[in-house]
Coordinates of C-alpha atoms and ligand atoms in Angstrom, one line a residue:
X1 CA 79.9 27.9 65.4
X2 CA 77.2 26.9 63.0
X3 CA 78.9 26.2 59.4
X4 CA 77.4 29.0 56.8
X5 CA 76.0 26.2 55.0
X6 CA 72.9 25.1 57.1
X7 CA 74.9 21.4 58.4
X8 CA 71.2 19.6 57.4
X9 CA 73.5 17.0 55.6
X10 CA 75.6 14.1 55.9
X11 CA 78.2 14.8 53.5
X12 CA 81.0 12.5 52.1
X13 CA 84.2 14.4 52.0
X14 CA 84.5 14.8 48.1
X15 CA 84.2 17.3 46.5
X16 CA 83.5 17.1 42.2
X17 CA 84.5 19.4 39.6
X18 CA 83.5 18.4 36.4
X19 CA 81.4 15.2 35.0
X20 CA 81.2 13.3 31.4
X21 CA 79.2 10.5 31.0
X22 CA 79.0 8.3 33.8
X23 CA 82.3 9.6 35.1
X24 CA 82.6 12.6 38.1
X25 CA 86.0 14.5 38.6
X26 CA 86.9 15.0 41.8
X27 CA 89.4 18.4 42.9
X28 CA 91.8 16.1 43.2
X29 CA 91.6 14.8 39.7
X30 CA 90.4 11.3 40.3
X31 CA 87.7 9.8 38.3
X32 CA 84.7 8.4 39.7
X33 CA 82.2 6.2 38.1
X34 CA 79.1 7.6 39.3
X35 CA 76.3 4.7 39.7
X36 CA 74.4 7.4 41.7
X37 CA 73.3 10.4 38.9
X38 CA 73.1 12.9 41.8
X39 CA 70.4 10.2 43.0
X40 CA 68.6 9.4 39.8
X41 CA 68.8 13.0 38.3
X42 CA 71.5 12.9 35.7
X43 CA 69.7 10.8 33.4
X44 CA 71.7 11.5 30.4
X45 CA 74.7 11.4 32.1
X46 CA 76.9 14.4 33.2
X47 CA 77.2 17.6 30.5
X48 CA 75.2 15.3 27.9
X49 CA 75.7 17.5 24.6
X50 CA 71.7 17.8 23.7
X51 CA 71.5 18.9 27.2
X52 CA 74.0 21.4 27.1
X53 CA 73.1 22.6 23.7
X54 CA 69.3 23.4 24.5
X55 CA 70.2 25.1 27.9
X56 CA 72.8 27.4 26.3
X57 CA 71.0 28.3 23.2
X58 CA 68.1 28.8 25.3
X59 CA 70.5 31.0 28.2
X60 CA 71.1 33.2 25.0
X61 CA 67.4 33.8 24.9
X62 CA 65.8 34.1 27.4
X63 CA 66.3 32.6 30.8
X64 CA 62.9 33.9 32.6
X65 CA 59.1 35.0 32.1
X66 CA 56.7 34.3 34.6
X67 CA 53.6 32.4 34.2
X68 CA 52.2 35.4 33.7
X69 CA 52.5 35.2 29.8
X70 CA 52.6 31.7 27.8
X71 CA 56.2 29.7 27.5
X72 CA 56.6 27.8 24.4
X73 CA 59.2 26.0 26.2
X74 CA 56.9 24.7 28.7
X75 CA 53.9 24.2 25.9
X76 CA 55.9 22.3 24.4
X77 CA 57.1 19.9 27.1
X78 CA 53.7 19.9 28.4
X79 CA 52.7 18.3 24.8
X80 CA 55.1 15.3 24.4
X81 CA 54.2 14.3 28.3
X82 CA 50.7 14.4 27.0
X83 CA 52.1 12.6 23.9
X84 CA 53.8 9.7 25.6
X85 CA 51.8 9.1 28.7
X86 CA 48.2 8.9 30.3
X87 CA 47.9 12.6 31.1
X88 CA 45.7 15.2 29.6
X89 CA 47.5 18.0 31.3
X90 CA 51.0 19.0 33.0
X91 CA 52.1 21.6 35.6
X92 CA 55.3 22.3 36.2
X93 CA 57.4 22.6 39.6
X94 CA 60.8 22.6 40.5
X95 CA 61.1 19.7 42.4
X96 CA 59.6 16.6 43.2
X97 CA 58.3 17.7 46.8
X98 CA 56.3 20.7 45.1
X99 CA 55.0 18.1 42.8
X100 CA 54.0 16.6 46.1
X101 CA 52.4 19.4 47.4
X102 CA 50.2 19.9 44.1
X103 CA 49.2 16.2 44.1
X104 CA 47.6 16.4 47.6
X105 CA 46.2 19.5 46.4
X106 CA 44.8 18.4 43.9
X107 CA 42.9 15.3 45.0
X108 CA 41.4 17.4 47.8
X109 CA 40.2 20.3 45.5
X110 CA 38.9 17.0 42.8
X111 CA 36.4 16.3 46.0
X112 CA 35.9 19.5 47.3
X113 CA 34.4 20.1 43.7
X114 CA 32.6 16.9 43.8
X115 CA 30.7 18.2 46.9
X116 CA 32.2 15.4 48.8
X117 CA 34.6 17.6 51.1
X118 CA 34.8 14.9 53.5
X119 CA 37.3 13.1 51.2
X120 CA 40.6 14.4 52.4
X121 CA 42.4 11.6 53.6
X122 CA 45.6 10.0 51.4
X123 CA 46.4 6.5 52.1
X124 CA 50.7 6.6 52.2
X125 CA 53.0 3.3 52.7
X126 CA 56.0 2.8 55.0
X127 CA 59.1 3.1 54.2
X128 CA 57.7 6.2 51.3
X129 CA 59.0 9.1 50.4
X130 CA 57.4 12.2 49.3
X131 CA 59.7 14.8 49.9
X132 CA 60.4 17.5 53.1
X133 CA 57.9 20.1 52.8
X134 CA 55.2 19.5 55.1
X135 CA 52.6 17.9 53.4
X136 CA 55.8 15.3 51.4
X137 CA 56.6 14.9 55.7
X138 CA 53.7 13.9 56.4
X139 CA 52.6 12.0 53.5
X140 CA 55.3 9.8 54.6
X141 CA 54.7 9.4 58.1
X142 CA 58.2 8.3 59.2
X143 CA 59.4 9.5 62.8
X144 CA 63.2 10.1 61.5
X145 CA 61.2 12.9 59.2
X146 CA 58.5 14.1 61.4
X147 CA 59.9 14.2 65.0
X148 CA 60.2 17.6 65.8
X149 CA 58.1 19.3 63.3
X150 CA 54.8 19.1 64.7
X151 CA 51.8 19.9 64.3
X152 CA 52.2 17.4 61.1
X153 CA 49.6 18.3 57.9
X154 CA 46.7 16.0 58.7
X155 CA 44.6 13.6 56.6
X156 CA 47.7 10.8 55.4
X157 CA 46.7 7.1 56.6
X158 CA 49.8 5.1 56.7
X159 CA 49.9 1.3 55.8
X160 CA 52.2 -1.3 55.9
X161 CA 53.8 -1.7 52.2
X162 CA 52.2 -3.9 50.4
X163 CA 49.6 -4.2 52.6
X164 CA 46.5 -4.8 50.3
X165 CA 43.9 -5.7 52.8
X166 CA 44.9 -2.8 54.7
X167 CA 43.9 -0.5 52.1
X168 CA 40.2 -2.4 51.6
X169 CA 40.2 -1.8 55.4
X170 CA 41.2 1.7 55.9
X171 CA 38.6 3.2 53.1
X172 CA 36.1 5.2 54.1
X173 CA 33.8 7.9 53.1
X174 CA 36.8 10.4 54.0
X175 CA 39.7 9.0 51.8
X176 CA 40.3 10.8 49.1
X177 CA 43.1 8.9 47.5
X178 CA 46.1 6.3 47.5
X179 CA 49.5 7.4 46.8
X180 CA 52.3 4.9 45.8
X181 CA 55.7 4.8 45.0
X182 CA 55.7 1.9 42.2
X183 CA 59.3 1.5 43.3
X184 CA 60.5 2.7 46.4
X185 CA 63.6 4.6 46.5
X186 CA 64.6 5.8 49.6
X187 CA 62.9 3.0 51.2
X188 CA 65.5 0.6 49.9
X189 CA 64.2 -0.1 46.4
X190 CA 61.5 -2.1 46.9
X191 CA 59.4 -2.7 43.8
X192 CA 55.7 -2.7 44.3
X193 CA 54.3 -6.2 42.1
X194 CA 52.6 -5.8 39.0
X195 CA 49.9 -7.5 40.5
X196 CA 49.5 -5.1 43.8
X197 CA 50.1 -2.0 41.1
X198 CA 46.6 -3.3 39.3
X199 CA 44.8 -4.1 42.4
X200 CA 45.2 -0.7 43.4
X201 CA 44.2 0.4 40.3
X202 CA 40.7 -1.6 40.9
X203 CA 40.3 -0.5 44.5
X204 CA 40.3 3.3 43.3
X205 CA 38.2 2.7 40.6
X206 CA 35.7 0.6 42.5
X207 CA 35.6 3.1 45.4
X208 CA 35.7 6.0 43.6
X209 CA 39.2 7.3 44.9
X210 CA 42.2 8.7 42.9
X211 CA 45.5 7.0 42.6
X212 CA 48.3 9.3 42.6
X213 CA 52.0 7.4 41.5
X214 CA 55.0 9.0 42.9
X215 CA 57.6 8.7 39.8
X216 CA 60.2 11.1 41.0
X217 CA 62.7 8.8 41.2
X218 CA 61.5 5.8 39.1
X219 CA 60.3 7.9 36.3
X220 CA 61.5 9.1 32.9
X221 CA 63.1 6.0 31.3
X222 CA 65.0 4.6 34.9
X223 CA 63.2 1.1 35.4
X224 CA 62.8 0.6 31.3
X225 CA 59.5 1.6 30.2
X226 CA 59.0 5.5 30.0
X227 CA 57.1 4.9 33.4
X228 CA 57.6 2.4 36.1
X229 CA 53.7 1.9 35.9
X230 CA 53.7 0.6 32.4
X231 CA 55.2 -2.3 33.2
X232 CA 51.8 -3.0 35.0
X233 CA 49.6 -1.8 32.5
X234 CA 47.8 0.4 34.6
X235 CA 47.4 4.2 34.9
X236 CA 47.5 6.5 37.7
X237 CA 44.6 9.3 37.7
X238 CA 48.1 11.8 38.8
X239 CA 51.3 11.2 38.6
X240 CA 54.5 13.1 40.5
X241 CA 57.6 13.6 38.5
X242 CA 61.0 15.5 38.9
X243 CA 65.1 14.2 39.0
X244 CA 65.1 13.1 35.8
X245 CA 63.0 15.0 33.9
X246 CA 65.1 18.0 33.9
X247 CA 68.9 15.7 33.3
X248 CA 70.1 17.6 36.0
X249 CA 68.2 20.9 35.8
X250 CA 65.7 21.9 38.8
X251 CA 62.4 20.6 37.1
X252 CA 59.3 18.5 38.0
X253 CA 56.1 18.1 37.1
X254 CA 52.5 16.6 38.3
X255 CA 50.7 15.0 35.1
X256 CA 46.8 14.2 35.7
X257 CA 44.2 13.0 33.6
X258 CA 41.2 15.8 32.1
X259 CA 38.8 14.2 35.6
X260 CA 41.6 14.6 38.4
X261 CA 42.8 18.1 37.2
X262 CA 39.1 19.4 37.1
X263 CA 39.0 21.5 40.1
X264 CA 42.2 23.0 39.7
X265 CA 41.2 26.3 37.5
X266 CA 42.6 29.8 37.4
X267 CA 44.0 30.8 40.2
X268 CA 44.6 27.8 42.5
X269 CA 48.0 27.0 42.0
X270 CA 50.9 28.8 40.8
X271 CA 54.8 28.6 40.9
X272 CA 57.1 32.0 40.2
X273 CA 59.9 29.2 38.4
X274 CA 57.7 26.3 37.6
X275 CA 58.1 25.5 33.7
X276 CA 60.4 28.3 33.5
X277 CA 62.3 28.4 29.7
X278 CA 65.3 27.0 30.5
X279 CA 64.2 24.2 32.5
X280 CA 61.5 23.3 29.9
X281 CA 64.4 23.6 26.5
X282 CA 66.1 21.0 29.4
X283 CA 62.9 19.1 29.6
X284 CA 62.3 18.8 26.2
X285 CA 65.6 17.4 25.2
X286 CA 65.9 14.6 27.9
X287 CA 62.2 13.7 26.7
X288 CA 63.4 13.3 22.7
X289 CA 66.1 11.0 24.2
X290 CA 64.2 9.1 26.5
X291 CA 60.6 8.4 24.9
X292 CA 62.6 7.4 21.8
X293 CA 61.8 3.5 21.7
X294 CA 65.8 2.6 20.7
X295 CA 66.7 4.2 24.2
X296 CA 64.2 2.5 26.1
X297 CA 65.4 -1.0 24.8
X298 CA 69.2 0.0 25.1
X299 CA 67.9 0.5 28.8
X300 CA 66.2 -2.6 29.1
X301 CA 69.5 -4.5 27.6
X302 CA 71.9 -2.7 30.0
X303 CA 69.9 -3.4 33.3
X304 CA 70.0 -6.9 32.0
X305 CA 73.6 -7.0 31.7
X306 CA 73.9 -5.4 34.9
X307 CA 71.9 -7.1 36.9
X308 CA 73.3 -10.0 35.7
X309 CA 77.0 -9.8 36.1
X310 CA 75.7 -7.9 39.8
X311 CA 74.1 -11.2 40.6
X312 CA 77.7 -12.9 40.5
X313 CA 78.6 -10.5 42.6
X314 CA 76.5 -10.6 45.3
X315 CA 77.0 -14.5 45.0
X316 CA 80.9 -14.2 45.0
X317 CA 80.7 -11.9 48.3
X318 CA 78.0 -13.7 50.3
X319 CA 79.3 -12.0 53.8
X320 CA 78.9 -8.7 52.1
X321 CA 75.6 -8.7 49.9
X322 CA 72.5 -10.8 50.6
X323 CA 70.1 -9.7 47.5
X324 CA 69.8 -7.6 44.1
X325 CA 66.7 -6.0 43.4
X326 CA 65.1 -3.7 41.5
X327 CA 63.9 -2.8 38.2
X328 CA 65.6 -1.5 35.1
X329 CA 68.5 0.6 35.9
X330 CA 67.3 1.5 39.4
X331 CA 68.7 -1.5 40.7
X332 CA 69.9 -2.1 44.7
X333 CA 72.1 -4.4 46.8
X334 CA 70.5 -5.4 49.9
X335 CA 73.5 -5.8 52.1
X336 CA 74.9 -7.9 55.1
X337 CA 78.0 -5.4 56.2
X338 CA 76.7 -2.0 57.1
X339 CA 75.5 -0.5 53.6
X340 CA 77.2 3.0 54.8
X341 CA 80.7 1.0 55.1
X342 CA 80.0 0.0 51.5
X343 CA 79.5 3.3 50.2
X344 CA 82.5 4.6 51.9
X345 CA 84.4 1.9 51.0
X346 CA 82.9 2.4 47.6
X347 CA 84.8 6.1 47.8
X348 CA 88.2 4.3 48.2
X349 CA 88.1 2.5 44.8
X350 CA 86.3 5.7 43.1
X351 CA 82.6 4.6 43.2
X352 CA 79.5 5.9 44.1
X353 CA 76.8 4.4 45.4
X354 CA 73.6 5.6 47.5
X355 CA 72.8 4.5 50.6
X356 CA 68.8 3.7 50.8
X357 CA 66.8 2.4 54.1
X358 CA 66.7 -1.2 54.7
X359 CA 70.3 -2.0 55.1
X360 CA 70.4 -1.5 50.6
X361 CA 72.6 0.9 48.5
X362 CA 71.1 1.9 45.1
X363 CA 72.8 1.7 42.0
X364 CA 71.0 4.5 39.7
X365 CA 73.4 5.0 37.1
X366 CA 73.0 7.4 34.1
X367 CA 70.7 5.8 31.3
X368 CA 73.7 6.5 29.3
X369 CA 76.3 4.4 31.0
X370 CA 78.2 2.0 28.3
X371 CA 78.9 -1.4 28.5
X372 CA 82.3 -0.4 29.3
X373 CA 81.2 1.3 32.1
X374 CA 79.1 -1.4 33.8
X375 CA 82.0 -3.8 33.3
X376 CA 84.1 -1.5 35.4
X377 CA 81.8 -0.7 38.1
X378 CA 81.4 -4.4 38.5
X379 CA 84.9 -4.6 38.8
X380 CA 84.7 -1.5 41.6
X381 CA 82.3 -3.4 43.5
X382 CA 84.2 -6.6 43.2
X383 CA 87.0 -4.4 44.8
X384 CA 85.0 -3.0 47.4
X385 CA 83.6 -6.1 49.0
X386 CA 86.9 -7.5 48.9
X387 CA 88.3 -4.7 51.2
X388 CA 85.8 -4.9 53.5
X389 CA 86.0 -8.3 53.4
X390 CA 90.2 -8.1 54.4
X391 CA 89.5 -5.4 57.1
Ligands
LIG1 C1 59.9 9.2 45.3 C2 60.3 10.6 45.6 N1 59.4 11.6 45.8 C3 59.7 12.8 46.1 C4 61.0 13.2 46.2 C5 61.3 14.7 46.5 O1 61.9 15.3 45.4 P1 62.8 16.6 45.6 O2 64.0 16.2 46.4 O3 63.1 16.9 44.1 O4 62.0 17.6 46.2 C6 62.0 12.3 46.1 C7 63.4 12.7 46.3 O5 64.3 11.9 46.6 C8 61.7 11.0 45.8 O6 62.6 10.0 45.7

């Protein structure tokens, strides 16, 4: 008999009860450390006090209005983004795939305006990930998402990452736009070059094309900077964002310049929960924590300190790791045992860890995690290659 919950998941047989800081309580009792922030969602940690403050005095509000009538919450959210980053204007989702489906959206309706309608096409890399609604499914191209789900959303070009020459190659007078990842999550955290991140910037501008920067998951403070793209000193024409934004709230967003937001007037997009009160009070705390330049460098000295000591790891257990990479604290360990049998193995010593493609797991701890806490999750890991190492 089918389980009442649709069985659409994998899931690890734990089950969590409460969460502080970096740590998750399981049913049980036992503490995990929790290097995984509900995969790079619980920025601030678990039940950070801002956090919990501005959604309860806001839950004693007002939880709801539609978009039918302005939010202050959401204007004001909408204004530090503006503040802090490229964009001239915000919309608000839920999720990161909605923020998906508004970015594609959006590029089309920039052309359609333009009177070029041809432009439709959105050139994707392997190995992305968009999201599961149709257009994030097809966006991505891979067969473990599409198979079955036919007929796919057209108009996505897939290249082979980092294939630059590619992209010169595969412009015509139909593409529309490039979307990019500047580090891959799900793909195995794979961290686009500065280099390829500018010449991608050029290619758009010297073809006329939008680039549109997935930051779901390497957004809002994880690889250092605010954004993973200003560490390349370029800027996206639209940006995706969710996970973090909200600290563990359902939010997202898609920022866009004045240019790439000008066909989307009155009327062609909308979202019953989008931007909603609550989320936005969320919002709005996780951004006065994270744009604050003291975080940002407490960041940067962390993933420094954790990268390093990870790097003796992976040297100490060369049968079990092969590689760190990453940027900031969104940091993976490209394995040689089976990265599920490290994260299960992980369980056993009260760790998590997320499994990526490529053979990696992802560490994606809270921004908040101490020094304290890296030590001991070092030590974790230290314990978890050693048992698979004995087995
Ligand atoms: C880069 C990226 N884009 C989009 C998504 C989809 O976001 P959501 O699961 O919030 O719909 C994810 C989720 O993992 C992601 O990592």
């Amino acid at each position: 008999m089918i389980p009442s919950v649709l069985p659409t998941y994998n899931r690890a047989p734990l089950e969590f009860v409460k969460g502080e800081g970096a740590w998750l309580i399981a049913a049980d009792g036992r503490r995990f450390l929790d290097l995984g922030s509900g995969i790079a969602v619980n920025a601030l940690g678990h039940a950070h006090p801002a956090l919990v403050d501005a959604l309860t005095a806001q839950a004693q509000n007002l939880w709801h209005v539609s978009n039918l009538y302005h939010i202050p919450q959401q204007q004001a959210l909408a204004d530090k983004l503006v503040e802090y980053t490229f964009a001239d204007t915000v919309f608000f989702t839920n999720s990161g795939t909605e923020a998906c489906e508004l970015a594609v959206k959006m590029a089309r309706k920039y052309f359609y305006d333009k009177d070029q309608p041809e432009r439709v096409e959105i050139i994707t890399f392997d190995g992305s990930f968009h999201g599961r609604s149709s257009a994030g499914i097809a966006a991505a191209g891979s067969e473990k998402m599409t198979k079955g789900f036919g007929p796919l959303l057209p108009g996505f070009v897939h290249l082979a990452f980092g294939d630059l020459d590619g992209v010169t190659n595969a412009i015509s007078e139909t593409t529309a736009a490039i979307m990019i990842e500047p580090v891959q999550g799900e793909g195995g955290i794979r961290v686009v070059p500065d280099a390829e991140l500018k010449a991608l910037r050029q290619i758009c501008d010297e073809n006329g094309l939008l680039l549109i920067l997935d930051e779901v998951q390497c957004g809002v403070g994880r690889t250092g900077k605010l954004f993973a793209h200003e560490w390349a000193g370029v800027a996206p024409d639209i940006m995706m964002v969710a996970k973090g934004i909200g600290g563990g709230f359902p939010l997202g967003a898609v920022l866009a310049t004045e240019e790439a937001a000008s066909g989307m007037t009155a009327g062609t997009h909308g979202s019953t929960y989008g931007g909603n009160p609550l989320g936005c009070a969320v919002g709005c705390a996780v951004m006065d924590h994270v744009a604050d330049p003291d975080f940002l460098a407490e960041v940067n000295r962390k993933a420094g300190l954790l990268r390093q000591k990870l790097e003796g790891l992976s040297a100490d257990h060369p049968e079990i790791f092969e590689e760190v990479r990453g940027s900031g604290l969104m940091l993976g360990l490209k394995c040689k045992a089976a990265n599920i049998d490290v994260v299960n193995a992980g369980y056993d010593n009260a760790l998590i860890t997320v499994p990526a493609a490529d053979n990696v797991i992802r560490l994606l701890p809270p921004l908040t995690l101490t020094d304290e806490d890296i030590a001991e999750a070092v030590n974790r890991l230290d314990k978890t290659a050693a048992q698979i190492e004995s087995a």
